[in-house]
C-alpha positions as YAML, in Angstrom:
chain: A
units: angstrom
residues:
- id: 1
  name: UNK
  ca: [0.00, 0.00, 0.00]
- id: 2
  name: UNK
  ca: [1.19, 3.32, -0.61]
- id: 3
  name: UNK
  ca: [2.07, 5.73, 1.93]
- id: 4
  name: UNK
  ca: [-0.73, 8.44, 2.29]
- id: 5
  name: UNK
  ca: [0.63, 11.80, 1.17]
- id: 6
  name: UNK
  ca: [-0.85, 15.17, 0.19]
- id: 7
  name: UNK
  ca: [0.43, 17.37, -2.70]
- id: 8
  name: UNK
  ca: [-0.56, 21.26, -3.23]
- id: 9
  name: UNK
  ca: [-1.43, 22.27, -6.66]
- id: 10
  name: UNK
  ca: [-4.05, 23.98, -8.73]
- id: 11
  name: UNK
  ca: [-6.62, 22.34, -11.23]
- id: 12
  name: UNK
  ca: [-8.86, 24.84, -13.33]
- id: 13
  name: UNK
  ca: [-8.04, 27.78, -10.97]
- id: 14
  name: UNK
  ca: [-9.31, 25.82, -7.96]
- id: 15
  name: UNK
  ca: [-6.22, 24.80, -5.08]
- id: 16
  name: UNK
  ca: [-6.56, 21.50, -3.52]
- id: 17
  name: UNK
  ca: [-4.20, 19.25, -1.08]
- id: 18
  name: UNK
  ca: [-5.18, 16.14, -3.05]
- id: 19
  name: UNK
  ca: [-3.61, 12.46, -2.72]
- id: 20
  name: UNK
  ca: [-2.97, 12.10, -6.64]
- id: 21
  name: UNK
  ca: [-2.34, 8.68, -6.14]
- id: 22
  name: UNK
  ca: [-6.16, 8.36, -5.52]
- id: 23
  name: UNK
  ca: [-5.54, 5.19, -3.20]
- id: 24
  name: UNK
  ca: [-7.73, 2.45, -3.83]
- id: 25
  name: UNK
  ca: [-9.27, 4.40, -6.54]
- id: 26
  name: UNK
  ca: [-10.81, 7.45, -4.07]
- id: 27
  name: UNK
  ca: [-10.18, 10.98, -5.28]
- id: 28
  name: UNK
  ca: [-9.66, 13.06, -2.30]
- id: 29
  name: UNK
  ca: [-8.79, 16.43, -1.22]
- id: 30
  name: UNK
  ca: [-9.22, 19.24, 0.45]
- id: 31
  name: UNK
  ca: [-9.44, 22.69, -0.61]
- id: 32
  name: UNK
  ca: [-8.72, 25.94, 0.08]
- id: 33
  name: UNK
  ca: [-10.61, 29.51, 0.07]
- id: 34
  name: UNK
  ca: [-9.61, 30.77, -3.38]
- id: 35
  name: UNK
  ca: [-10.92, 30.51, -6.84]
- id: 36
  name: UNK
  ca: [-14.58, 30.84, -6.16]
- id: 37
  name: UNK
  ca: [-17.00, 33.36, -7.32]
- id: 38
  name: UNK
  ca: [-18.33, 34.47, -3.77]
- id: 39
  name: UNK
  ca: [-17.68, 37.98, -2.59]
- id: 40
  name: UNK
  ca: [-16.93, 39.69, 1.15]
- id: 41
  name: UNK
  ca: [-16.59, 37.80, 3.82]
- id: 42
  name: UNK
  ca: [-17.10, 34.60, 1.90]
- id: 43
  name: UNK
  ca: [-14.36, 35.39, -0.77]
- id: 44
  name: UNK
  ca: [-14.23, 33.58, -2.32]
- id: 45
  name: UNK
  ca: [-14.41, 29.64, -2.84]
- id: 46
  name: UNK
  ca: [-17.07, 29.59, 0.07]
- id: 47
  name: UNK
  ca: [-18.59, 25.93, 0.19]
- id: 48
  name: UNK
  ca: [-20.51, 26.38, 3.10]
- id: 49
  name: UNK
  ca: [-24.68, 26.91, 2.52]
- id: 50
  name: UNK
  ca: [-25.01, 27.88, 6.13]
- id: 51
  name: UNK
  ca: [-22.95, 31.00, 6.19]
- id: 52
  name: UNK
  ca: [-25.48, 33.08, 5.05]
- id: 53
  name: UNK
  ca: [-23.61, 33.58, 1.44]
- id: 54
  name: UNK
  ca: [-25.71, 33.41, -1.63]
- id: 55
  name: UNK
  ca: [-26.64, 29.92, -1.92]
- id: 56
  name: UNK
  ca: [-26.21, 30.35, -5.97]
- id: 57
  name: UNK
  ca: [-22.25, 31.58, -5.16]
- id: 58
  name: UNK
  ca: [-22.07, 28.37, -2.99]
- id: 59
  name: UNK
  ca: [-23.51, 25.70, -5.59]
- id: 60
  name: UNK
  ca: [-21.38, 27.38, -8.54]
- id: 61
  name: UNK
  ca: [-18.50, 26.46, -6.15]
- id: 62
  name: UNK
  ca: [-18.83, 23.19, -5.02]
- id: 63
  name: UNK
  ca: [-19.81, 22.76, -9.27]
- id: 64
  name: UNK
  ca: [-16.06, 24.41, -9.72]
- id: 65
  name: UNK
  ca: [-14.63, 21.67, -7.00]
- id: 66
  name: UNK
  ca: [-15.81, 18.75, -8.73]
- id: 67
  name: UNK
  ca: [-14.56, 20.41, -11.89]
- id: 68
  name: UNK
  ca: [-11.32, 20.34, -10.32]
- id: 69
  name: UNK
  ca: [-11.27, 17.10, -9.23]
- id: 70
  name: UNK
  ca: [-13.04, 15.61, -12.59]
- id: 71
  name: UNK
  ca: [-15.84, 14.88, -11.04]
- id: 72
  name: UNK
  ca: [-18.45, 17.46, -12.75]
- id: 73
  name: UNK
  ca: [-20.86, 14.54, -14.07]
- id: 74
  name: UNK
  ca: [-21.62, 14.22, -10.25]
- id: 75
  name: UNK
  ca: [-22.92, 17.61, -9.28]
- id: 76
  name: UNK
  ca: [-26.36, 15.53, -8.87]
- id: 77
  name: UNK
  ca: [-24.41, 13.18, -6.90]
- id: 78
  name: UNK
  ca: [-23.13, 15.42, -4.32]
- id: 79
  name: UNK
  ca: [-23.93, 15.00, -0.95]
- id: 80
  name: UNK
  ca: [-23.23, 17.62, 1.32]
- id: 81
  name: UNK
  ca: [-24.71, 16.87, 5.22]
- id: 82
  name: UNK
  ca: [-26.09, 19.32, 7.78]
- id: 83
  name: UNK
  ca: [-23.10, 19.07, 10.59]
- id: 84
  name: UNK
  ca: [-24.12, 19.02, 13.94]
- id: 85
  name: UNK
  ca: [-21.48, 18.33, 15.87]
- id: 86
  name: UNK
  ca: [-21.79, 14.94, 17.25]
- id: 87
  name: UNK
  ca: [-20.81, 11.02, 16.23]
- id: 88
  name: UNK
  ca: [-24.05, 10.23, 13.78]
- id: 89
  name: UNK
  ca: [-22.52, 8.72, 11.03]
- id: 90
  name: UNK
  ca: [-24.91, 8.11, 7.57]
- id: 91
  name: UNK
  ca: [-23.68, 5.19, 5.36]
- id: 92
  name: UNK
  ca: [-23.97, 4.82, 1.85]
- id: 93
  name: UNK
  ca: [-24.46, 1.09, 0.45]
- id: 94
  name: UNK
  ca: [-26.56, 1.32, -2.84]
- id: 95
  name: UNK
  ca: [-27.46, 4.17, -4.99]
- id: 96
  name: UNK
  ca: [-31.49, 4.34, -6.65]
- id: 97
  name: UNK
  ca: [-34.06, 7.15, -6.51]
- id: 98
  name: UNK
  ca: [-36.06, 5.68, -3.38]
- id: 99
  name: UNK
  ca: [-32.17, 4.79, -1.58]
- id: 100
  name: UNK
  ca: [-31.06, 8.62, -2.64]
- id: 101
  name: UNK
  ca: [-34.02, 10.29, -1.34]
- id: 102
  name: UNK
  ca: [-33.94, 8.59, 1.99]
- id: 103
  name: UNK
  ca: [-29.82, 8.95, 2.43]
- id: 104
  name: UNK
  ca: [-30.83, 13.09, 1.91]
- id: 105
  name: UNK
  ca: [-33.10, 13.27, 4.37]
- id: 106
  name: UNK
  ca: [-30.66, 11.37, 6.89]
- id: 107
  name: UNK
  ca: [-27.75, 14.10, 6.06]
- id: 108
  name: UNK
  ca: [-30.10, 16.84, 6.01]
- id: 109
  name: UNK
  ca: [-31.45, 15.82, 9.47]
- id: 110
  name: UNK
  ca: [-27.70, 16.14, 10.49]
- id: 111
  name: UNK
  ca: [-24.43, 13.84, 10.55]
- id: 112
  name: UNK
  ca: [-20.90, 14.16, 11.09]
- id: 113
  name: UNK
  ca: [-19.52, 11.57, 8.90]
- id: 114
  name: UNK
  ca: [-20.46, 9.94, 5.47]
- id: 115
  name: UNK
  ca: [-19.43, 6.50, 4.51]
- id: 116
  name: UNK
  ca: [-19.43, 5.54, 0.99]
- id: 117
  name: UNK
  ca: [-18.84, 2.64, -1.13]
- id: 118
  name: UNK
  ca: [-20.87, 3.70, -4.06]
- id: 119
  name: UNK
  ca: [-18.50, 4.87, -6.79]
- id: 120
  name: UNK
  ca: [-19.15, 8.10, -8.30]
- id: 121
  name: UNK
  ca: [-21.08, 9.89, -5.82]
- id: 122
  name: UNK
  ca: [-18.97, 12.50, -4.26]
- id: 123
  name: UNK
  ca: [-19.21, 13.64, -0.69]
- id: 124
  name: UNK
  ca: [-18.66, 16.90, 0.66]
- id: 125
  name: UNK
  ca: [-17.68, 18.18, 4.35]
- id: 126
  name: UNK
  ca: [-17.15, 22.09, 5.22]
- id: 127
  name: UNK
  ca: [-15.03, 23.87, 7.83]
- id: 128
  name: UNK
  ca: [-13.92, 26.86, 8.76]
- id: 129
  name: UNK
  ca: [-11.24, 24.96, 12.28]
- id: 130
  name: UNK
  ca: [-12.44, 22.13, 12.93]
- id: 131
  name: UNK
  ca: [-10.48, 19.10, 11.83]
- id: 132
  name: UNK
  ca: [-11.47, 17.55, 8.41]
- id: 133
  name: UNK
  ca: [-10.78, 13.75, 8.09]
- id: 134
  name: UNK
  ca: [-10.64, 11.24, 4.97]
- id: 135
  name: UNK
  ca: [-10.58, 7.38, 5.31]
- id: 136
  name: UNK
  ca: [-9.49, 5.45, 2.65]
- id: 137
  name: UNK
  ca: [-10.13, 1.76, 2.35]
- id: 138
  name: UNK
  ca: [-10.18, -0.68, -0.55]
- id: 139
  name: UNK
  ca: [-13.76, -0.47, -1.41]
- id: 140
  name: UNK
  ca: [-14.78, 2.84, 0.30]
- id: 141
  name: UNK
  ca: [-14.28, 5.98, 1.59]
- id: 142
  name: UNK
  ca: [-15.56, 8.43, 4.41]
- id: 143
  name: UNK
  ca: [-15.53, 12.24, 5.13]
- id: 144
  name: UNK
  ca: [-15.58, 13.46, 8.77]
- id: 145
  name: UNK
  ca: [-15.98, 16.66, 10.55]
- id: 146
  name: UNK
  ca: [-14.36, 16.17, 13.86]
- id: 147
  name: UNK
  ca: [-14.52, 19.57, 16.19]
- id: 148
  name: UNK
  ca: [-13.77, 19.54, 19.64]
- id: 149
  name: UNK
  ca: [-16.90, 17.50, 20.46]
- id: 150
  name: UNK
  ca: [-16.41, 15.02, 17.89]
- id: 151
  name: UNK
  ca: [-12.71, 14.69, 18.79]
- id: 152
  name: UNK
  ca: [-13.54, 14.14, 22.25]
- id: 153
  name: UNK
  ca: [-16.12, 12.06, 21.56]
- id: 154
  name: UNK
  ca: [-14.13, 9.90, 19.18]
- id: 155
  name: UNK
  ca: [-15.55, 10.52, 15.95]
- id: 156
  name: UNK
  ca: [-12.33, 9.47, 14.48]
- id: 157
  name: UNK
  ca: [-12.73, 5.35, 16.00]
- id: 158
  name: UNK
  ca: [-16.44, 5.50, 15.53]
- id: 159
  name: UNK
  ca: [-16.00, 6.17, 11.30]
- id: 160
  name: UNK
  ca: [-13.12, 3.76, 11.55]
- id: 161
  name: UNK
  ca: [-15.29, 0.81, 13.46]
- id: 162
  name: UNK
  ca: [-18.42, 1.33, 10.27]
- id: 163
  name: UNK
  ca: [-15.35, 1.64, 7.23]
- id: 164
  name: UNK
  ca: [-13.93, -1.53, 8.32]
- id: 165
  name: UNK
  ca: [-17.09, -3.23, 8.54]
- id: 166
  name: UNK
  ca: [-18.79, -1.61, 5.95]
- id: 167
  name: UNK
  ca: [-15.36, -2.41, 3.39]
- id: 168
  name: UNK
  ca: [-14.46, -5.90, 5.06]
- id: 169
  name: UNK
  ca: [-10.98, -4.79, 5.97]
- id: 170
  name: UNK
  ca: [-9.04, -4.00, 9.46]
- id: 171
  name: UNK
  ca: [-7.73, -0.92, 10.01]
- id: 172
  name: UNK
  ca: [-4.36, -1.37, 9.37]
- id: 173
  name: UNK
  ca: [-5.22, -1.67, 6.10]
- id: 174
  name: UNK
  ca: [-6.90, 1.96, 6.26]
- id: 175
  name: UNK
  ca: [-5.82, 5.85, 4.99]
- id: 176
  name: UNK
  ca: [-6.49, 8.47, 6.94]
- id: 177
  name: UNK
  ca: [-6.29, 12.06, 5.74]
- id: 178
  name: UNK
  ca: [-5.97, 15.00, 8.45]
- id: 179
  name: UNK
  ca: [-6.66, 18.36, 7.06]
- id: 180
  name: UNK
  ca: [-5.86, 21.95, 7.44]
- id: 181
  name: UNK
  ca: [-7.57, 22.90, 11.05]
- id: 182
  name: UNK
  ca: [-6.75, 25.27, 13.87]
- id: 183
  name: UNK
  ca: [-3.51, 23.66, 15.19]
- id: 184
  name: UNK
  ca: [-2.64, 23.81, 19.02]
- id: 185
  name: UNK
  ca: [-0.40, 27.06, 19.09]
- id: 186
  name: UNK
  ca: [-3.62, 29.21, 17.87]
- id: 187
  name: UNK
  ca: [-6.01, 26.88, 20.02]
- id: 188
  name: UNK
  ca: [-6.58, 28.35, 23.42]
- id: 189
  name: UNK
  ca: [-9.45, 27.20, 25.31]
- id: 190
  name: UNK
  ca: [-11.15, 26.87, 28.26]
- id: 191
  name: UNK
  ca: [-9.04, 25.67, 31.61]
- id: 192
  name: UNK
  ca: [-12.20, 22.89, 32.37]
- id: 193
  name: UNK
  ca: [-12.22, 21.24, 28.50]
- id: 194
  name: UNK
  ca: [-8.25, 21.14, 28.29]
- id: 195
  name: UNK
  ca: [-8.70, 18.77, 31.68]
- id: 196
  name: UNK
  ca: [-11.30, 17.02, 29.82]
- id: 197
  name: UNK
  ca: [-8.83, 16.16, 27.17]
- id: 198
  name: UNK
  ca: [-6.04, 15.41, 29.31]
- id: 199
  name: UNK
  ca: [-7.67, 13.33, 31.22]
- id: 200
  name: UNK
  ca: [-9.06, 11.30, 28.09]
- id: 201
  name: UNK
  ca: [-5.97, 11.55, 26.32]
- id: 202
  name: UNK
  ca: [-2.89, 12.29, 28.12]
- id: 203
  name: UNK
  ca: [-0.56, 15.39, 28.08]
- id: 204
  name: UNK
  ca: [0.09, 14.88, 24.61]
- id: 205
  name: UNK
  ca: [-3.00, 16.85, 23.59]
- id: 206
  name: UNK
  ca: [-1.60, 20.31, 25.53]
- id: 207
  name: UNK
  ca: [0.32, 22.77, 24.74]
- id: 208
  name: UNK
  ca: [1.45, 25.25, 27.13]
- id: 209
  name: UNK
  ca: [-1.53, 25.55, 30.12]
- id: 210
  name: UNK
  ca: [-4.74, 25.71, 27.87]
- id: 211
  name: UNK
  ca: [-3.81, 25.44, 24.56]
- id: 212
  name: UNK
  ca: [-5.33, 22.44, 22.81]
- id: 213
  name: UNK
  ca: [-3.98, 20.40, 20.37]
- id: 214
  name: UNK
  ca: [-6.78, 18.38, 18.79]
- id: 215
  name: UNK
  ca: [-4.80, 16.52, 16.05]
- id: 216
  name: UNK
  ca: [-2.69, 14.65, 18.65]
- id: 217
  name: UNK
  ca: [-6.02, 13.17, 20.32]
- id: 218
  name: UNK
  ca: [-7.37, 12.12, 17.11]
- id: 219
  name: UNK
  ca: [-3.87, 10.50, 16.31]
- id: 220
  name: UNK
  ca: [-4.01, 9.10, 19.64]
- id: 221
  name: UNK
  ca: [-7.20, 7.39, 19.19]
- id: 222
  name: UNK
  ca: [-6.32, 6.13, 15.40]
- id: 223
  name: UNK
  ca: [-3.49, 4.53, 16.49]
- id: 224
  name: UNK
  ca: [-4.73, 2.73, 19.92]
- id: 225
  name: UNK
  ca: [-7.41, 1.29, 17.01]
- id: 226
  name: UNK
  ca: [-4.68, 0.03, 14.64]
- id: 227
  name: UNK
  ca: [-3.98, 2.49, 12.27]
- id: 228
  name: UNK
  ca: [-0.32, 2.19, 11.29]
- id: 229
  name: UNK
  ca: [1.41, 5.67, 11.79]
- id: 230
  name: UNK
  ca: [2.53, 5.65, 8.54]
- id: 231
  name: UNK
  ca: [-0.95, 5.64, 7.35]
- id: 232
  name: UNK
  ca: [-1.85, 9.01, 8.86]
- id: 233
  name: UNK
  ca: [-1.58, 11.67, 6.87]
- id: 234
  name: UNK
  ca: [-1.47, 15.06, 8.47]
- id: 235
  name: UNK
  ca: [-1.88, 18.51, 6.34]
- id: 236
  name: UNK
  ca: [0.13, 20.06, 8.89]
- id: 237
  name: UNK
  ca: [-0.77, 23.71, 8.89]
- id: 238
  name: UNK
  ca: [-3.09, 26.08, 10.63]
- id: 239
  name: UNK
  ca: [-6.38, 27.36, 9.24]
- id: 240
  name: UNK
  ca: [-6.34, 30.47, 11.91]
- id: 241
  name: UNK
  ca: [-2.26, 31.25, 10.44]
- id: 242
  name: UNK
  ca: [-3.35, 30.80, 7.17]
- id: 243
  name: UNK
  ca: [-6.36, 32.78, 6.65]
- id: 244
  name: UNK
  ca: [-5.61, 33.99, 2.75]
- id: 245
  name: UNK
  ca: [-5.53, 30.05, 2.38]
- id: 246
  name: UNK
  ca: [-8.18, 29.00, 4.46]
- id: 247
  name: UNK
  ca: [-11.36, 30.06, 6.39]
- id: 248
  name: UNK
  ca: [-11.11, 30.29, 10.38]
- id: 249
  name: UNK
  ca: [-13.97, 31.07, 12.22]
- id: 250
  name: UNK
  ca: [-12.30, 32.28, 15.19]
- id: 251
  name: UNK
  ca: [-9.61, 34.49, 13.47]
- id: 252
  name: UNK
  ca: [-12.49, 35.78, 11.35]
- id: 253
  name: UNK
  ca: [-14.88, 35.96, 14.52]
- id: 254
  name: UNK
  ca: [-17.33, 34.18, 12.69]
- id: 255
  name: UNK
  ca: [-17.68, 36.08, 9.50]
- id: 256
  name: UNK
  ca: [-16.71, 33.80, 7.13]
- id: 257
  name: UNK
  ca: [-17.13, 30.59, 4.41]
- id: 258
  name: UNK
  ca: [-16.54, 27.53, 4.59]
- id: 259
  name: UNK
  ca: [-13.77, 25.83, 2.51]
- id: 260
  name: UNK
  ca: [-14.09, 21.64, 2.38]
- id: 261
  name: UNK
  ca: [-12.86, 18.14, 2.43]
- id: 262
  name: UNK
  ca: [-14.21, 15.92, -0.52]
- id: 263
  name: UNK
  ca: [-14.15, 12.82, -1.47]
- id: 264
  name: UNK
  ca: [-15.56, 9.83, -4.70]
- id: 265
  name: UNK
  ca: [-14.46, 6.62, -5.60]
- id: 266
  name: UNK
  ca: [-13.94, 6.34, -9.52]
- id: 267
  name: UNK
  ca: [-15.59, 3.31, -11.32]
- id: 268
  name: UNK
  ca: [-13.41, -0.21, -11.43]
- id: 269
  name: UNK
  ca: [-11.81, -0.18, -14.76]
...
């Protein structure tokens, strides 16, 4: 298996951190904030529809994402969930009208993650901090949205747990994709929830006296569930450093898109 990596680079004036490997035939990446059509706050690749932006700005970009990924064909494909900060995870087995109609209403009822093994429908997470994950197994893929909740609450083994059963594999034989999020050094928070963390996760996850570093617990957990190390792919840079690359909602108190990790896997040759 090949060692999960992330290169930088831009397709049809759209930037992505893509794998262009595309492990096990998934397309991933994750994008950043320019080469959109969305103005002010939201400049400009905004992928978020619950910013307040104008939803046609938003739809032209996620249309301009798949572009860049190749994906175009699957702009009716696209499913983009209502995030709600928890664990609910919504899998995708089969795709027909009845079996599409009743997977939107799940996502629009809210979910955090998205497992798919159908090929060529595309799935679509947004952030503006939290953490972004992409799992990559033989036969499927999922998309997470792990914030300080779901990072606490282990998002990261609870996706891992349904992928392995839902692609028949263990999880050493599993990707995982960490992208751009608010890393520790820009992460102060609250002297009760860094205790919270140490205390679930060890030392590890602090920096300083309150500053939290939220990739380390979700490393933490991947590997005590048998991810290989090598197999963990982190972006390795800060959303709230890095805001004419990315959106960060604290940085930008709150007035701001969304940019996105997505995900397909392409149809067995």
């Amino acid at each position: 298996m090949a060692l999960a990596q992330l290169v930088r680079h831009t397709s049809q004036g759209v930037t992505l951190l893509e794998d262009q490997n595309h492990p096990y035939g998934v397309h991933l990446a994750f994008t950043e904030r320019t080469g959109g059509c969305s103005k002010g706050w939201y400049e400009s690749l905004n992928l978020g529809s619950r910013t307040g932006d104008d939803m046609a700005h938003v739809s032209e970009n996620r249309l301009r994402v798949l572009k860049a990924m190749g994906a175009e064909q699957m702009c009716s494909r696209l499913l983009v969930p209502h995030q709600v900060h928890g664990t609910s995870v919504v899998c995708v087995r089969s795709w027909s009208e009845q079996e599409s109609a009743r997977i939107r209403r799940d996502i629009a009822q809210g979910c955090d993650a998205i497992i798919c093994s159908v090929p060529d429908v595309a799935v679509m997470l947004a952030f503006a901090d939290c953490v972004p994950l992409i799992f990559v197994a033989r036969t499927a893929f999922a998309v997470a949205h792990s914030g300080w909740r779901g990072t606490r609450a282990r998002i990261a083994r609870v996706v891992l747990h349904k992928l392995c059963e839902q692609a028949h594999c263990g999880p050493q034989d599993v990707l995982v994709y960490v992208g751009p999020h608010i890393a520790a050094a820009d992460y102060e928070v609250s002297s009760e929830l860094i205790v919270d963390f140490v205390t679930e996760f060890g030392d590890q996850v602090k920096m300083g006296t309150r500053n939290l570093n939220m990739y380390a617990a979700i490393r933490a957990t991947l590997l005590e569930d048998g991810v290989a190390p090598e197999h963990i792919c982190n972006a390795g840079v800060s959303t709230y450093s890095h805001v004419d690359r990315f959106f960060s909602y604290r940085k930008e108190h709150g007035k701001c898109g969304r940019h996105a990790a997505c995900a397909y896997l392409e149809q067995p040759k």
